[in-house]
Amino acid sequence: MDTKQEILNAAEVLFARSGYHASSMRAITENAGVNLALVNYHFGSKEALLEAVIARRLRPLNELRLKRLKEIRNRSGERNMRPDPEEILRAYIEPIFGSREPERGWAYFSNLIARAFTESDEIVQKILLRHMKPVNQIMLDMLSDALPGLSDEEIFWRYQFLIGAFGRAIRLNSSPGYGRLKRNFETDSETLITMLVSFSTGGMKTTGIPAQR
Amino acid sequence: MDTKQEILNAAEVLFARSGYHASSMRAITENAGVNLALVNYHFGSKEALLEAVIARRLRPLNELRLKRLKEIRNRSGERNMRPDPEEILRAYIEPIFGSREPERGWAYFSNLIARAFTESDEIVQKILLRHMKPVNQIMLDMLSDALPGLSDEEIFWRYQFLIGAFGRAIRLNSSPGYGRLKRNFETDSETLITMLVSFSTGGMKTTGIPAQR
DNA sequence: GTCTATAGATTGATAGAC
DNA sequence: GTCTATCAATCTATAGAC
């Protein structure tokens, strides 16, 4: 009972820090303080363990994000207005940075999530993308609604740009390995989210698409 | 003589597609059509091979980027004006998307570069960062010059956001593995660069930093 | 320079005792 | 549920013949 959680915790840390392939089951079980064979007993395989690590946190997280996005959509619908891009972006990204009560594992997990979009490892990419897709789709649709006058192609690419910015922000914020890059800025999550939303909103609202298309 | 290049080409493709750890020397040499032992004969080790793959293309690429950045700085200096953020961003990113004469390997290599900033694999990160640092530093300084009134902390984070957007754009543009995400947009590199620069400029120039700092 | 053969280490997974 | 012991596969790297 406790063993499963210990394995999940240790795997979360190592996957986030060193990646899926570089984290051996021996390293995971050693850090968890349990026997090597117990991973296969409890989860079946290393890949299934990764799936469990992701699902454990991503399920409740995505429920919250979906709830907030739908609230925005309903509210703007009632008033017959377009949704505010900044609100959409905040609802999408804020929950990822962690809950109000900062849990020990969140920093590691948010780092792991940031891989969802950048990681080229096929296994990690496949599993993470499967869990992220519903939220991403709704957010993309809402952005399209919030920013009239942009072609689907432009909406799509601007969405990708901000996903890239989001991912990088999460990584830098949560990964100790990136410490060298962070200089001495001790930016707290609140401020970082605000800057990120501000930057992204500025990019999304840009009208200066040159005419060369 | 030819063997070294064949190994470099094959390694470039596999590293970009599947990552460093997931690409075994057996797979690399098989794709290159050469004997397994020749990697160590010509390069010394797998890590040295990665270094060679990166250095081969990044050296001339960074020379070009530095040249363009310094031109912008000199030009604005002569006229006693601040450099244009959009020009800076374009000089930084455009060369990465490939030369005028599209070489076969560029698509793969640009994908590999995109890992420089997102990859958590320590080996890849270390080597790529070492090659990127000089250009990044100059670009960061120039952005700081071009955008007065922003604190160092804000400049730093906006810079990080656009690095994330850049990386994602490169990955999506060059990686066949991301094909599922790209829908049916056949966006050419010229258009993509324009959209990316436009988005990033909009984000960098944003003034709407709330007062809660 | 290129090859075969193999060393030596590490990997994910499992059989079987307790 | 947890353990030891081990299998079979894979990995990087190297020794030595040609």
Tab-separated table of C-alpha atoms (C1' of nucleotides) in Angstrom:
chain	number	residue	atom	x	y	z
A	1	MET	CA	0.000	0.000	0.000
A	2	ASP	CA	2.676	2.420	1.078
A	3	THR	CA	5.143	0.756	-1.234
A	4	LYS	CA	3.261	1.752	-4.360
A	5	GLN	CA	3.325	5.388	-3.339
A	6	GLU	CA	7.016	5.256	-2.482
A	7	ILE	CA	7.778	3.864	-5.907
A	8	LEU	CA	5.630	6.506	-7.585
A	9	ASN	CA	7.357	9.271	-5.641
A	10	ALA	CA	10.843	8.069	-6.442
A	11	ALA	CA	10.021	7.496	-10.109
A	12	GLU	CA	8.528	10.964	-10.372
A	13	VAL	CA	11.704	12.561	-9.090
A	14	LEU	CA	14.018	10.580	-11.322
A	15	PHE	CA	11.919	10.794	-14.484
A	16	ALA	CA	11.692	14.555	-14.070
A	17	ARG	CA	15.356	14.976	-13.321
A	18	SER	CA	17.007	12.577	-15.728
A	19	GLY	CA	14.372	11.446	-18.175
A	20	TYR	CA	12.655	8.133	-18.701
A	21	HIS	CA	15.392	6.128	-20.370
A	22	ALA	CA	18.153	7.412	-18.131
A	23	SER	CA	16.256	6.373	-15.007
A	24	SER	CA	16.780	2.687	-14.395
A	25	MET	CA	14.429	0.623	-12.312
A	26	ARG	CA	17.298	-0.133	-10.014
A	27	ALA	CA	17.832	3.547	-9.335
A	28	ILE	CA	14.119	4.055	-8.791
A	29	THR	CA	13.713	1.210	-6.328
A	30	GLU	CA	16.876	2.161	-4.492
A	31	ASN	CA	15.619	5.704	-3.993
A	32	ALA	CA	12.255	4.356	-2.939
A	33	GLY	CA	13.891	1.978	-0.488
A	34	VAL	CA	12.077	-1.049	-1.860
A	35	ASN	CA	13.010	-4.220	-3.662
A	36	LEU	CA	13.675	-4.183	-7.386
A	37	ALA	CA	11.073	-6.821	-8.177
A	38	LEU	CA	8.256	-4.795	-6.673
A	39	VAL	CA	7.945	-2.462	-9.633
A	40	ASN	CA	6.867	-5.285	-11.865
A	41	TYR	CA	4.707	-6.759	-9.154
A	42	HIS	CA	2.777	-3.548	-8.549
A	43	PHE	CA	2.797	-1.953	-11.981
A	44	GLY	CA	3.657	-4.653	-14.485
A	45	SER	CA	6.382	-2.841	-16.391
A	46	LYS	CA	8.501	0.267	-16.445
A	47	GLU	CA	6.272	1.882	-19.049
A	48	ALA	CA	3.187	1.201	-16.950
A	49	LEU	CA	4.968	2.835	-14.039
A	50	LEU	CA	5.480	5.975	-16.085
A	51	GLU	CA	1.812	5.966	-16.996
A	52	ALA	CA	0.873	5.678	-13.323
A	53	VAL	CA	3.207	8.496	-12.315
A	54	ILE	CA	1.606	10.778	-14.864
A	55	ALA	CA	-1.989	9.769	-14.279
A	56	ARG	CA	-1.824	10.186	-10.522
A	57	ARG	CA	-1.341	13.923	-10.699
A	58	LEU	CA	-2.562	14.811	-14.156
A	59	ARG	CA	-6.080	13.522	-13.667
A	60	PRO	CA	-7.127	15.879	-10.856
A	61	LEU	CA	-5.070	18.666	-12.381
A	62	ASN	CA	-6.850	18.488	-15.693
A	63	GLU	CA	-10.234	18.372	-14.018
A	64	LEU	CA	-9.459	21.695	-12.388
A	65	ARG	CA	-8.234	23.236	-15.610
A	66	LEU	CA	-11.263	22.064	-17.543
A	67	LYS	CA	-13.551	23.431	-14.849
A	68	ARG	CA	-11.960	26.856	-14.976
A	69	LEU	CA	-11.948	26.985	-18.779
A	70	LYS	CA	-15.610	26.041	-18.971
A	71	GLU	CA	-16.517	28.643	-16.380
A	72	ILE	CA	-14.917	31.316	-18.530
A	73	ARG	CA	-16.732	30.067	-21.593
A	74	ASN	CA	-20.078	30.002	-19.830
A	75	ARG	CA	-19.612	33.425	-18.330
A	76	SER	CA	-18.735	35.037	-21.639
A	77	GLY	CA	-21.531	33.143	-23.333
A	78	GLU	CA	-24.137	34.515	-20.942
A	79	ARG	CA	-23.004	38.058	-21.576
A	80	ASN	CA	-22.726	37.518	-25.297
A	81	MET	CA	-19.088	38.545	-25.237
A	82	ARG	CA	-15.897	37.006	-26.466
A	83	PRO	CA	-13.805	35.340	-23.759
A	84	ASP	CA	-10.761	37.234	-22.553
A	85	PRO	CA	-7.516	35.680	-23.879
A	86	GLU	CA	-5.675	36.536	-20.697
A	87	GLU	CA	-8.232	34.721	-18.571
A	88	ILE	CA	-8.012	31.676	-20.784
A	89	LEU	CA	-4.247	31.549	-20.571
A	90	ARG	CA	-4.295	31.901	-16.817
A	91	ALA	CA	-6.832	29.133	-16.355
A	92	TYR	CA	-4.749	26.889	-18.549
A	93	ILE	CA	-1.376	27.456	-16.972
A	94	GLU	CA	-1.899	28.449	-13.362
A	95	PRO	CA	-2.895	25.032	-12.007
A	96	ILE	CA	0.234	23.453	-13.428
A	97	PHE	CA	2.463	25.572	-11.241
A	98	GLY	CA	1.083	23.903	-8.187
A	99	SER	CA	-1.729	24.034	-5.739
A	100	ARG	CA	-2.050	26.605	-2.983
A	101	GLU	CA	-0.693	24.185	-0.443
A	102	PRO	CA	2.645	23.342	-2.038
A	103	GLU	CA	3.047	19.608	-1.998
A	104	ARG	CA	6.461	18.053	-1.978
A	105	GLY	CA	6.158	16.296	-5.295
A	106	TRP	CA	4.662	19.079	-7.381
A	107	ALA	CA	7.918	20.700	-8.349
A	108	TYR	CA	9.091	17.440	-9.822
A	109	PHE	CA	5.843	16.654	-11.511
A	110	SER	CA	5.406	20.022	-13.149
A	111	ASN	CA	8.860	19.497	-14.559
A	112	LEU	CA	7.696	16.189	-15.919
A	113	ILE	CA	4.651	17.805	-17.490
A	114	ALA	CA	6.830	20.320	-19.246
A	115	ARG	CA	8.243	17.405	-21.142
A	116	ALA	CA	4.859	16.648	-22.590
A	117	PHE	CA	5.409	19.074	-25.361
A	118	THR	CA	9.143	19.175	-25.804
A	119	GLU	CA	10.253	15.642	-25.151
A	120	SER	CA	11.079	13.720	-28.279
A	121	ASP	CA	11.247	10.433	-26.467
A	122	GLU	CA	8.400	8.592	-28.082
A	123	ILE	CA	7.184	6.778	-24.988
A	124	VAL	CA	7.028	9.847	-22.768
A	125	GLN	CA	5.527	11.925	-25.527
A	126	LYS	CA	2.826	9.393	-26.312
A	127	ILE	CA	1.637	8.941	-22.746
A	128	LEU	CA	1.746	12.598	-21.759
A	129	LEU	CA	0.044	13.746	-24.923
A	130	ARG	CA	-2.795	11.311	-24.406
A	131	HIS	CA	-3.551	12.873	-21.044
A	132	MET	CA	-3.160	16.459	-22.184
A	133	LYS	CA	-5.144	16.355	-25.402
A	134	PRO	CA	-8.671	17.127	-24.123
A	135	VAL	CA	-7.628	20.273	-22.258
A	136	ASN	CA	-5.431	21.429	-25.109
A	137	GLN	CA	-8.247	21.059	-27.594
A	138	ILE	CA	-10.702	23.108	-25.550
A	139	MET	CA	-8.160	25.808	-24.909
A	140	LEU	CA	-7.330	25.984	-28.622
A	141	ASP	CA	-11.008	26.311	-29.505
A	142	MET	CA	-11.531	29.032	-26.935
A	143	LEU	CA	-8.521	30.974	-28.135
A	144	SER	CA	-9.877	30.783	-31.633
A	145	ASP	CA	-13.109	32.219	-30.301
A	146	ALA	CA	-11.359	34.944	-28.328
A	147	LEU	CA	-9.204	36.154	-31.201
A	148	PRO	CA	-11.403	36.735	-34.235
A	149	GLY	CA	-9.833	37.716	-37.499
A	150	LEU	CA	-6.964	35.272	-37.262
A	151	SER	CA	-6.793	32.331	-39.619
A	152	ASP	CA	-6.837	28.827	-38.207
A	153	GLU	CA	-3.210	28.492	-39.208
A	154	GLU	CA	-2.178	31.584	-37.292
A	155	ILE	CA	-4.175	30.570	-34.246
A	156	PHE	CA	-2.567	27.179	-34.337
A	157	TRP	CA	0.965	28.489	-34.488
A	158	ARG	CA	0.475	31.164	-31.867
A	159	TYR	CA	-0.938	28.462	-29.650
A	160	GLN	CA	2.197	26.412	-30.238
A	161	PHE	CA	4.426	29.356	-29.434
A	162	LEU	CA	2.795	29.908	-26.098
A	163	ILE	CA	2.938	26.214	-25.308
A	164	GLY	CA	6.675	26.472	-25.846
A	165	ALA	CA	6.927	29.488	-23.557
A	166	PHE	CA	4.806	27.736	-20.939
A	167	GLY	CA	6.924	24.643	-21.010
A	168	ARG	CA	10.126	26.567	-20.635
A	169	ALA	CA	8.777	28.599	-17.757
A	170	ILE	CA	7.727	25.477	-15.911
A	171	ARG	CA	11.044	23.812	-16.440
A	172	LEU	CA	13.053	26.773	-15.243
A	173	ASN	CA	10.794	27.295	-12.285
A	174	SER	CA	10.860	23.769	-10.990
A	175	SER	CA	14.063	22.166	-12.135
A	176	PRO	CA	17.068	22.423	-9.845
A	177	GLY	CA	19.193	21.340	-12.790
A	178	TYR	CA	18.529	24.639	-14.497
A	179	GLY	CA	19.814	26.560	-11.527
A	180	ARG	CA	22.829	27.820	-13.394
A	181	LEU	CA	20.600	29.596	-15.852
A	182	LYS	CA	18.409	31.283	-13.329
A	183	ARG	CA	21.031	33.695	-12.102
A	184	ASN	CA	20.032	34.932	-8.718
A	185	PHE	CA	16.432	35.754	-9.411
A	186	GLU	CA	14.278	34.219	-6.749
A	187	THR	CA	11.103	34.770	-8.703
A	188	ASP	CA	8.111	33.320	-6.915
A	189	SER	CA	5.490	31.382	-8.847
A	190	GLU	CA	2.845	34.099	-8.578
A	191	THR	CA	5.068	36.656	-10.234
A	192	LEU	CA	6.281	34.216	-12.835
A	193	ILE	CA	2.744	33.274	-13.812
A	194	THR	CA	1.836	36.913	-14.142
A	195	MET	CA	4.808	37.625	-16.373
A	196	LEU	CA	4.146	34.555	-18.434
A	197	VAL	CA	0.477	35.325	-18.946
A	198	SER	CA	1.371	38.892	-19.770
A	199	PHE	CA	3.980	37.887	-22.342
A	200	SER	CA	1.708	35.311	-23.930
A	201	THR	CA	-1.243	37.636	-24.104
A	202	GLY	CA	0.933	40.213	-25.814
A	203	GLY	CA	2.041	37.651	-28.352
A	204	MET	CA	-1.417	36.256	-28.958
A	205	LYS	CA	-2.969	39.657	-29.511
A	206	THR	CA	-0.321	40.846	-31.917
A	207	THR	CA	-1.857	42.243	-35.060
A	208	GLY	CA	1.360	42.905	-36.890
A	209	ILE	CA	1.237	39.967	-39.246
A	210	PRO	CA	3.016	41.259	-42.334
A	211	ALA	CA	1.160	41.056	-45.598
A	212	GLN	CA	3.565	38.677	-47.276
A	213	ARG	CA	1.251	35.735	-46.943
B	1	MET	CA	37.284	10.246	-44.669
B	2	ASP	CA	33.834	9.579	-46.020
B	3	THR	CA	33.142	7.253	-43.125
B	4	LYS	CA	33.347	10.013	-40.556
B	5	GLN	CA	30.758	12.037	-42.419
B	6	GLU	CA	28.454	9.059	-42.798
B	7	ILE	CA	28.609	8.443	-39.069
B	8	LEU	CA	27.961	12.099	-38.323
B	9	ASN	CA	24.984	12.134	-40.674
B	10	ALA	CA	23.421	9.016	-39.229
B	11	ALA	CA	24.007	10.137	-35.655
B	12	GLU	CA	22.476	13.504	-36.392
B	13	VAL	CA	19.302	11.894	-37.665
B	14	LEU	CA	18.959	9.473	-34.778
B	15	PHE	CA	19.876	11.902	-32.012
B	16	ALA	CA	17.324	14.363	-33.323
B	17	ARG	CA	14.619	11.763	-33.755
B	18	SER	CA	15.014	9.613	-30.677
B	19	GLY	CA	17.370	11.401	-28.334
B	20	TYR	CA	20.885	10.666	-27.235
B	21	HIS	CA	20.343	7.782	-24.851
B	22	ALA	CA	17.778	6.047	-27.001
B	23	SER	CA	20.125	6.041	-29.992
B	24	SER	CA	22.548	3.153	-29.633
B	25	MET	CA	25.849	3.054	-31.430
B	26	ARG	CA	24.665	-0.092	-33.113
B	27	ALA	CA	21.705	1.741	-34.599
B	28	ILE	CA	23.902	4.635	-35.660
B	29	THR	CA	26.509	2.500	-37.387
B	30	GLU	CA	23.865	0.358	-39.046
B	31	ASN	CA	22.178	3.417	-40.501
B	32	ALA	CA	25.536	4.749	-41.586
B	33	GLY	CA	26.424	1.451	-43.198
B	34	VAL	CA	29.707	1.166	-41.335
B	35	ASN	CA	31.195	-1.097	-38.744
B	36	LEU	CA	30.333	-0.670	-35.086
B	37	ALA	CA	33.937	-0.262	-33.979
B	38	LEU	CA	34.532	2.737	-36.229
B	39	VAL	CA	32.739	5.166	-33.966
B	40	ASN	CA	35.312	4.700	-31.276
B	41	TYR	CA	38.141	4.692	-33.766
B	42	HIS	CA	37.125	7.997	-35.328
B	43	PHE	CA	35.598	9.829	-32.398
B	44	GLY	CA	36.739	8.090	-29.238
B	45	SER	CA	33.393	7.678	-27.545
B	46	LYS	CA	29.681	8.148	-27.979
B	47	GLU	CA	29.730	11.426	-26.109
B	48	ALA	CA	32.539	12.743	-28.297
B	49	LEU	CA	30.421	11.790	-31.300
B	50	LEU	CA	27.573	13.915	-30.021
B	51	GLU	CA	29.950	16.803	-29.529
B	52	ALA	CA	31.175	16.420	-33.114
B	53	VAL	CA	27.647	16.287	-34.492
B	54	ILE	CA	26.796	19.516	-32.745
B	55	ALA	CA	30.028	21.357	-33.435
B	56	ARG	CA	29.991	20.592	-37.161
B	57	ARG	CA	26.921	22.695	-37.817
B	58	LEU	CA	26.727	24.982	-34.830
B	59	ARG	CA	30.100	26.590	-35.357
B	60	PRO	CA	29.374	28.215	-38.744
B	61	LEU	CA	25.774	28.835	-37.726
B	62	ASN	CA	26.744	30.828	-34.668
B	63	GLU	CA	29.283	32.832	-36.619
B	64	LEU	CA	26.492	33.979	-38.898
B	65	ARG	CA	24.194	34.843	-36.020
B	66	LEU	CA	26.876	36.771	-34.196
B	67	LYS	CA	27.704	38.681	-37.365
B	68	ARG	CA	24.102	39.722	-37.881
B	69	LEU	CA	23.599	40.707	-34.244
B	70	LYS	CA	26.726	42.829	-34.206
B	71	GLU	CA	25.695	44.537	-37.425
B	72	ILE	CA	22.444	45.565	-35.813
B	73	ARG	CA	24.233	46.825	-32.757
B	74	ASN	CA	26.733	48.826	-34.773
B	75	ARG	CA	24.070	50.307	-36.997
B	76	SER	CA	21.935	51.478	-34.081
B	77	GLY	CA	25.031	52.716	-32.293
B	78	GLU	CA	26.032	54.935	-35.196
B	79	ARG	CA	22.608	56.525	-35.315
B	80	ASN	CA	22.428	56.840	-31.565
B	81	MET	CA	19.227	54.812	-31.495
B	82	ARG	CA	18.072	51.782	-29.603
B	83	PRO	CA	18.191	48.559	-31.616
B	84	ASP	CA	14.884	47.232	-32.932
B	85	PRO	CA	13.700	44.179	-30.937
B	86	GLU	CA	12.179	42.619	-34.024
B	87	GLU	CA	15.452	42.849	-35.922
B	88	ILE	CA	17.311	41.270	-33.016
B	89	LEU	CA	14.902	38.385	-32.806
B	90	ARG	CA	15.070	37.739	-36.512
B	91	ALA	CA	18.856	37.734	-36.570
B	92	TYR	CA	18.867	35.287	-33.707
B	93	ILE	CA	16.346	32.804	-35.000
B	94	GLU	CA	16.344	32.961	-38.794
B	95	PRO	CA	19.669	31.207	-39.394
B	96	ILE	CA	18.580	28.234	-37.312
B	97	PHE	CA	15.777	27.433	-39.685
B	98	GLY	CA	18.272	26.653	-42.371
B	99	SER	CA	20.292	28.224	-45.085
B	100	ARG	CA	18.920	29.426	-48.396
B	101	GLU	CA	20.082	26.309	-50.115
B	102	PRO	CA	18.251	23.716	-48.035
B	103	GLU	CA	20.726	21.034	-47.108
B	104	ARG	CA	19.567	17.541	-46.377
B	105	GLY	CA	20.707	17.434	-42.804
B	106	TRP	CA	19.449	20.802	-41.636
B	107	ALA	CA	15.978	19.686	-40.755
B	108	TYR	CA	17.405	17.104	-38.418
B	109	PHE	CA	20.006	19.365	-36.950
B	110	SER	CA	17.659	22.221	-36.221
B	111	ASN	CA	15.569	19.713	-34.360
B	112	LEU	CA	18.632	18.763	-32.378
B	113	ILE	CA	19.329	22.396	-31.565
B	114	ALA	CA	15.830	22.813	-30.253
B	115	ARG	CA	16.798	20.370	-27.555
B	116	ALA	CA	19.487	22.701	-26.350
B	117	PHE	CA	17.030	24.503	-24.191
B	118	THR	CA	14.421	21.926	-23.380
B	119	GLU	CA	16.360	18.712	-23.033
B	120	SER	CA	16.854	17.605	-19.474
B	121	ASP	CA	19.347	14.970	-20.426
B	122	GLU	CA	22.425	16.284	-18.739
B	123	ILE	CA	24.900	15.279	-21.413
B	124	VAL	CA	22.995	16.822	-24.311
B	125	GLN	CA	22.189	19.902	-22.306
B	126	LYS	CA	25.771	20.458	-21.232
B	127	ILE	CA	27.272	20.191	-24.700
B	128	LEU	CA	24.641	22.205	-26.505
B	129	LEU	CA	24.600	24.951	-23.919
B	130	ARG	CA	28.349	25.335	-24.128
B	131	HIS	CA	28.070	26.082	-27.828
B	132	MET	CA	25.069	28.370	-27.534
B	133	LYS	CA	26.109	30.516	-24.632
B	134	PRO	CA	28.061	33.288	-26.410
B	135	VAL	CA	25.261	34.086	-28.840
B	136	ASN	CA	22.634	33.904	-26.130
B	137	GLN	CA	24.536	36.310	-23.946
B	138	ILE	CA	24.887	38.927	-26.654
B	139	MET	CA	21.262	38.617	-27.653
B	140	LEU	CA	20.172	39.007	-24.026
B	141	ASP	CA	22.312	42.115	-23.632
B	142	MET	CA	20.945	43.616	-26.825
B	143	LEU	CA	17.363	42.945	-25.807
B	144	SER	CA	18.046	44.639	-22.518
B	145	ASP	CA	19.304	47.619	-24.477
B	146	ALA	CA	16.355	47.592	-26.859
B	147	LEU	CA	13.716	47.453	-24.151
B	148	PRO	CA	14.432	50.134	-21.586
B	149	GLY	CA	12.305	50.403	-18.489
B	150	LEU	CA	12.210	46.677	-17.847
B	151	SER	CA	14.001	45.233	-14.865
B	152	ASP	CA	16.744	42.697	-15.391
B	153	GLU	CA	14.444	40.078	-13.966
B	154	GLU	CA	11.694	40.830	-16.438
B	155	ILE	CA	14.109	40.930	-19.361
B	156	PHE	CA	15.500	37.601	-18.302
B	157	TRP	CA	12.157	35.893	-18.082
B	158	ARG	CA	10.800	37.309	-21.327
B	159	TYR	CA	13.964	36.124	-22.951
B	160	GLN	CA	13.306	32.662	-21.556
B	161	PHE	CA	9.725	32.692	-22.818
B	162	LEU	CA	10.778	33.451	-26.345
B	163	ILE	CA	13.492	30.817	-26.198
B	164	GLY	CA	10.734	28.359	-25.371
B	165	ALA	CA	8.591	29.560	-28.247
B	166	PHE	CA	11.570	29.381	-30.601
B	167	GLY	CA	12.430	25.882	-29.575
B	168	ARG	CA	8.901	24.667	-30.053
B	169	ALA	CA	8.611	26.266	-33.466
B	170	ILE	CA	11.803	24.626	-34.614
B	171	ARG	CA	10.747	21.250	-33.343
B	172	LEU	CA	7.360	21.377	-34.988
B	173	ASN	CA	8.798	22.670	-38.211
B	174	SER	CA	11.475	20.063	-38.643
B	175	SER	CA	10.398	16.964	-36.812
B	176	PRO	CA	8.452	14.384	-38.744
B	177	GLY	CA	7.517	12.830	-35.418
B	178	TYR	CA	5.360	15.807	-34.607
B	179	GLY	CA	3.380	15.367	-37.792
B	180	ARG	CA	0.235	14.388	-35.946
B	181	LEU	CA	0.164	17.751	-34.244
B	182	LYS	CA	0.657	19.838	-37.316
B	183	ARG	CA	-2.748	19.182	-38.793
B	184	ASN	CA	-2.621	19.910	-42.450
B	185	PHE	CA	-0.892	23.234	-42.381
B	186	GLU	CA	1.971	23.193	-44.814
B	187	THR	CA	3.473	26.344	-43.390
B	188	ASP	CA	6.742	27.184	-45.094
B	189	SER	CA	9.723	28.320	-43.043
B	190	GLU	CA	9.530	31.929	-44.232
B	191	THR	CA	5.987	32.327	-43.003
B	192	LEU	CA	6.691	30.500	-39.778
B	193	ILE	CA	9.664	32.729	-38.982
B	194	THR	CA	7.547	35.790	-39.625
B	195	MET	CA	4.777	34.588	-37.338
B	196	LEU	CA	7.275	33.601	-34.678
B	197	VAL	CA	9.118	36.914	-34.763
B	198	SER	CA	5.813	38.725	-34.723
B	199	PHE	CA	4.536	36.788	-31.721
B	200	SER	CA	7.777	37.174	-29.822
B	201	THR	CA	8.023	40.873	-30.501
B	202	GLY	CA	4.492	41.319	-29.236
B	203	GLY	CA	5.358	39.473	-26.070
B	204	MET	CA	8.649	41.265	-25.513
B	205	LYS	CA	7.134	44.696	-25.958
B	206	THR	CA	4.221	44.099	-23.631
B	207	THR	CA	3.905	46.857	-21.098
B	208	GLY	CA	1.070	45.363	-19.143
B	209	ILE	CA	3.037	44.138	-16.180
B	210	PRO	CA	0.622	44.434	-13.284
B	211	ALA	CA	1.720	46.497	-10.316
B	212	GLN	CA	1.708	43.618	-7.840
B	213	ARG	CA	5.479	43.424	-7.779
C	1	DG	C1'	41.163	2.037	-41.711
C	2	DT	C1'	38.184	-1.705	-41.306
C	3	DC	C1'	36.809	-5.889	-39.605
C	4	DT	C1'	35.427	-9.972	-36.039
C	5	DA	C1'	34.912	-11.271	-31.633
C	6	DT	C1'	34.223	-10.438	-27.153
C	7	DA	C1'	34.859	-8.313	-22.676
C	8	DG	C1'	32.442	-6.109	-18.984
C	9	DA	C1'	28.761	-3.648	-17.331
C	10	DT	C1'	23.855	-2.617	-17.105
C	11	DT	C1'	19.334	-3.155	-18.458
C	12	DG	C1'	14.085	-4.889	-17.831
C	13	DA	C1'	11.895	-8.775	-16.389
C	14	DT	C1'	10.825	-13.224	-13.932
C	15	DA	C1'	10.981	-17.722	-11.306
C	16	DG	C1'	10.544	-19.439	-6.954
C	17	DA	C1'	11.413	-19.483	-1.823
C	18	DC	C1'	9.473	-17.350	2.161
D	1	DG	C1'	3.767	-8.799	-0.615
D	2	DT	C1'	8.564	-9.081	-0.366
D	3	DC	C1'	12.776	-11.143	-1.085
D	4	DT	C1'	17.131	-13.488	-3.664
D	5	DA	C1'	18.971	-15.029	-7.640
D	6	DT	C1'	19.264	-15.080	-12.252
D	7	DC	C1'	18.045	-14.954	-17.237
D	8	DA	C1'	18.343	-12.940	-21.638
D	9	DA	C1'	19.077	-8.940	-24.008
D	10	DT	C1'	21.422	-4.798	-24.783
D	11	DC	C1'	24.773	-1.483	-24.146
D	12	DT	C1'	29.651	0.951	-24.794
D	13	DA	C1'	34.147	-0.027	-25.538
D	14	DT	C1'	38.347	-2.608	-26.888
D	15	DA	C1'	41.746	-6.221	-28.313
D	16	DG	C1'	43.740	-8.074	-32.163
D	17	DA	C1'	43.735	-10.036	-37.009
D	18	DC	C1'	43.868	-8.282	-41.632
